[in-house]
PDB file of C-alpha atoms in Angstrom:
ATOM      1  CA  MET A   1      -0.331  -4.431   5.349  1.00 97.00           C
ATOM      2  CA  ALA A   2       0.601  -0.880   5.877  1.00 98.00           C
ATOM      3  CA  ASP A   3       4.251  -0.091   4.890  1.00 96.00           C
ATOM      4  CA  GLU A   4       6.345   1.479   7.528  1.00 94.00           C
ATOM      5  CA  ASN A   5       5.906   4.840   6.013  1.00 92.00           C
ATOM      6  CA  MET A   6       2.207   4.759   5.896  1.00 95.00           C
ATOM      7  CA  LEU A   7       0.597   7.585   7.685  1.00 95.00           C
ATOM      8  CA  GLU A   8      -0.571   6.561  11.221  1.00 96.00           C
ATOM      9  CA  ALA A   9      -3.760   8.523  10.831  1.00 96.00           C
ATOM     10  CA  ALA A  10      -4.563   6.370   7.628  1.00 96.00           C
ATOM     11  CA  VAL A  11      -3.857   3.240   9.857  1.00 97.00           C
ATOM     12  CA  GLN A  12      -6.140   4.410  12.597  1.00 97.00           C
ATOM     13  CA  LEU A  13      -8.827   5.318   9.710  1.00 96.00           C
ATOM     14  CA  LEU A  14      -8.740   1.961   8.258  1.00 96.00           C
ATOM     15  CA  ARG A  15      -8.667   0.139  11.565  1.00 97.00           C
ATOM     16  CA  ALA A  16     -11.936   1.988  12.288  1.00 96.00           C
ATOM     17  CA  ASP A  17     -13.364   1.006   9.193  1.00 94.00           C
ATOM     18  CA  GLY A  18     -12.934  -2.550  10.092  1.00 94.00           C
ATOM     19  CA  HIS A  19      -9.707  -3.541   7.996  1.00 94.00           C
ATOM     20  CA  ASP A  20      -7.383  -6.103   9.666  1.00 96.00           C
ATOM     21  CA  ILE A  21      -4.205  -3.795   9.265  1.00 96.00           C
ATOM     22  CA  VAL A  22      -0.720  -5.022  10.293  1.00 98.00           C
ATOM     23  CA  TRP A  23       1.206  -1.808  10.388  1.00 98.00           C
ATOM     24  CA  VAL A  24       4.986  -2.495   9.712  1.00 98.00           C
ATOM     25  CA  SER A  25       5.816   0.256  11.858  1.00 96.00           C
ATOM     26  CA  GLN A  26       4.401  -1.438  14.897  1.00 96.00           C
ATOM     27  CA  ALA A  27       4.726  -5.083  13.888  1.00 97.00           C
ATOM     28  CA  MET A  28       8.307  -5.251  12.423  1.00 96.00           C
ATOM     29  CA  PRO A  29       9.849  -1.760  12.228  1.00 95.00           C
ATOM     30  CA  SER A  30      12.905  -1.329   9.993  1.00 94.00           C
ATOM     31  CA  VAL A  31      12.667  -4.839   8.036  1.00 96.00           C
ATOM     32  CA  SER A  32      13.338  -4.750   4.372  1.00 94.00           C
ATOM     33  CA  ASP A  33      10.661  -4.282   1.773  1.00 92.00           C
ATOM     34  CA  ALA A  34      11.299  -7.749   0.546  1.00 92.00           C
ATOM     35  CA  THR A  35      10.521  -9.080   3.981  1.00 94.00           C
ATOM     36  CA  VAL A  36       7.384  -6.999   4.027  1.00 94.00           C
ATOM     37  CA  LEU A  37       6.421  -8.280   0.570  1.00 93.00           C
ATOM     38  CA  ALA A  38       7.085 -11.843   1.793  1.00 93.00           C
ATOM     39  CA  ARG A  39       5.115 -11.709   5.047  1.00 96.00           C
ATOM     40  CA  ALA A  40       2.259 -10.142   2.815  1.00 95.00           C
ATOM     41  CA  MET A  41       2.351 -12.990   0.438  1.00 94.00           C
ATOM     42  CA  ARG A  42       2.331 -15.624   3.441  1.00 95.00           C
ATOM     43  CA  GLU A  43      -0.798 -13.916   5.095  1.00 96.00           C
ATOM     44  CA  ASP A  44      -2.462 -13.010   1.915  1.00 95.00           C
ATOM     45  CA  ARG A  45      -2.341  -9.310   2.634  1.00 96.00           C
ATOM     46  CA  VAL A  46      -2.337  -6.304   0.091  1.00 96.00           C
ATOM     47  CA  VAL A  47       0.679  -4.181   0.731  1.00 96.00           C
ATOM     48  CA  ILE A  48      -0.222  -0.401   1.017  1.00 97.00           C
ATOM     49  CA  THR A  49       2.663   1.991   0.811  1.00 95.00           C
ATOM     50  CA  CYS A  50       3.746   5.555   0.008  1.00 92.00           C
ATOM     51  CA  ASP A  51       7.324   4.412  -0.913  1.00 80.00           C
ATOM     52  CA  LYS A  52       7.688   5.029  -4.420  1.00 73.00           C
ATOM     53  CA  SER A  53      10.679   3.057  -5.808  1.00 66.00           C
ATOM     54  CA  ASP A  54      11.231   0.020  -3.622  1.00 85.00           C
ATOM     55  CA  TYR A  55       8.226  -2.335  -4.340  1.00 88.00           C
ATOM     56  CA  GLY A  56       8.319  -1.369  -7.944  1.00 85.00           C
ATOM     57  CA  SER A  57      12.056  -2.209  -8.022  1.00 86.00           C
ATOM     58  CA  LEU A  58      11.606  -5.795  -6.060  1.00 87.00           C
ATOM     59  CA  ILE A  59       8.657  -6.680  -8.528  1.00 84.00           C
ATOM     60  CA  TYR A  60       9.730  -5.449 -11.934  1.00 81.00           C
ATOM     61  CA  GLN A  61      13.510  -5.248 -11.780  1.00 81.00           C
ATOM     62  CA  TYR A  62      14.240  -8.271  -9.262  1.00 81.00           C
ATOM     63  CA  GLY A  63      11.365 -10.415  -9.878  1.00 78.00           C
ATOM     64  CA  HIS A  64       9.718 -10.906  -6.620  1.00 82.00           C
ATOM     65  CA  GLN A  65       6.194 -12.311  -6.628  1.00 79.00           C
ATOM     66  CA  ALA A  66       3.578 -10.107  -5.568  1.00 82.00           C
ATOM     67  CA  GLN A  67       0.013 -11.916  -5.920  1.00 88.00           C
ATOM     68  CA  CYS A  68      -0.816 -10.174  -2.629  1.00 92.00           C
ATOM     69  CA  GLY A  69      -0.996  -6.952  -4.458  1.00 93.00           C
ATOM     70  CA  VAL A  70       0.791  -3.464  -3.829  1.00 94.00           C
ATOM     71  CA  VAL A  71      -1.066  -0.311  -3.817  1.00 95.00           C
ATOM     72  CA  LEU A  72       1.183   2.661  -3.917  1.00 94.00           C
ATOM     73  CA  PHE A  73      -0.202   6.208  -3.040  1.00 95.00           C
ATOM     74  CA  ARG A  74       1.565   9.338  -4.363  1.00 92.00           C
ATOM     75  CA  PHE A  75       0.381  12.776  -3.150  1.00 91.00           C
ATOM     76  CA  ARG A  76       0.843  16.121  -4.375  1.00 85.00           C
ATOM     77  CA  GLY A  77       0.227  19.258  -2.281  1.00 83.00           C
ATOM     78  CA  LEU A  78      -2.131  17.113  -0.231  1.00 88.00           C
ATOM     79  CA  PRO A  79      -2.191  17.712   3.750  1.00 91.00           C
ATOM     80  CA  GLU A  80      -1.593  14.734   5.746  1.00 90.00           C
ATOM     81  CA  THR A  81      -5.121  14.533   7.078  1.00 90.00           C
ATOM     82  CA  ALA A  82      -6.576  14.874   3.588  1.00 94.00           C
ATOM     83  CA  GLN A  83      -4.148  11.971   2.593  1.00 95.00           C
ATOM     84  CA  ALA A  84      -5.179   9.738   5.463  1.00 96.00           C
ATOM     85  CA  GLN A  85      -8.925  10.256   4.667  1.00 96.00           C
ATOM     86  CA  PHE A  86      -7.983   9.542   0.678  1.00 96.00           C
ATOM     87  CA  ILE A  87      -6.436   6.333   1.531  1.00 97.00           C
ATOM     88  CA  ALA A  88      -9.211   4.965   3.677  1.00 96.00           C
ATOM     89  CA  ASN A  89     -11.857   6.146   1.264  1.00 95.00           C
ATOM     90  CA  THR A  90      -9.935   4.591  -1.746  1.00 95.00           C
ATOM     91  CA  LEU A  91      -9.558   1.272   0.035  1.00 94.00           C
ATOM     92  CA  ALA A  92     -13.063   1.185   1.179  1.00 92.00           C
ATOM     93  CA  ASN A  93     -14.169   0.558  -2.261  1.00 88.00           C
ATOM     94  CA  GLU A  94     -14.788  -3.179  -2.330  1.00 84.00           C
ATOM     95  CA  ALA A  95     -15.614  -3.544  -5.816  1.00 88.00           C
ATOM     96  CA  VAL A  96     -11.761  -3.029  -6.605  1.00 92.00           C
ATOM     97  CA  ASP A  97      -9.666  -6.225  -6.428  1.00 93.00           C
ATOM     98  CA  TRP A  98      -6.100  -5.141  -5.401  1.00 94.00           C
ATOM     99  CA  ARG A  99      -4.543  -8.592  -5.339  1.00 93.00           C
ATOM    100  CA  GLY A 100      -1.905  -9.617  -8.079  1.00 91.00           C
ATOM    101  CA  LYS A 101      -1.604  -5.940  -9.363  1.00 92.00           C
ATOM    102  CA  PHE A 102       0.792  -3.116  -8.629  1.00 92.00           C
ATOM    103  CA  THR A 103      -1.521  -0.144  -8.414  1.00 92.00           C
ATOM    104  CA  VAL A 104      -0.262   3.396  -8.485  1.00 92.00           C
ATOM    105  CA  ILE A 105      -2.701   6.195  -7.114  1.00 93.00           C
ATOM    106  CA  ARG A 106      -2.014   9.593  -7.647  1.00 90.00           C
ATOM    107  CA  THR A 107      -3.500  12.725  -6.701  1.00 84.00           C
ATOM    108  CA  GLY A 108      -3.295  15.546  -9.239  1.00 68.00           C
ATOM    109  CA  PRO A 109      -3.347  15.842 -12.804  1.00 59.00           C
ATOM    110  CA  VAL A 110      -1.485  12.285 -13.545  1.00 54.00           C
ATOM    111  CA  PRO A 111      -3.606   9.339 -14.395  1.00 55.00           C
ATOM    112  CA  ASN A 112      -3.644   6.195 -12.255  1.00 58.00           C
ATOM    113  CA  ALA A 113      -1.827   3.144 -13.303  1.00 60.00           C
ATOM    114  CA  ASN A 114      -2.908  -0.420 -12.614  1.00 64.00           C
ATOM    115  CA  THR A 115      -0.708  -3.003 -14.101  1.00 60.00           C
ATOM    116  CA  PRO A 116      -0.270  -6.927 -13.271  1.00 65.00           C
ATOM    117  CA  ALA A 117       2.678  -7.692 -10.601  1.00 60.00           C
TER     118      ALA A 117
END
C-alpha cells in the first residue's frame, strides 16, 4: 500500500513490475495514517511511505499493530526520478520479507534500520 505522499512515478513503476499497489492518493485521499495502517493490516499489504514521523509514532509511541510491515524511504539529494527507480528496485528484491518490521531505507551515508514493528 503506497502512502499518500509516495511519488506517482514510483507507484507507476511498481505497478508496471506487477505489484498490486493500492495508492492512498487515489483510493482514500486525506485519511489518517492510522486508517491506512488498519487497511494494510486487513488486506495484508506492506505500507510504503516517505512520511518520516507518523508511522513510527503510531507503532512505537501509540502501540498500533503493524504486522503488515512498514517501509520508510528517506532520500537526500536524489532527484524524484531516481527516487522512484530506487523504490522500485528496492521492493523488487523478493528475498526480503518486509512484513512485521518497520524498515527505514536511506540514501546517503546513514545506515539502514530494520526493527520489529
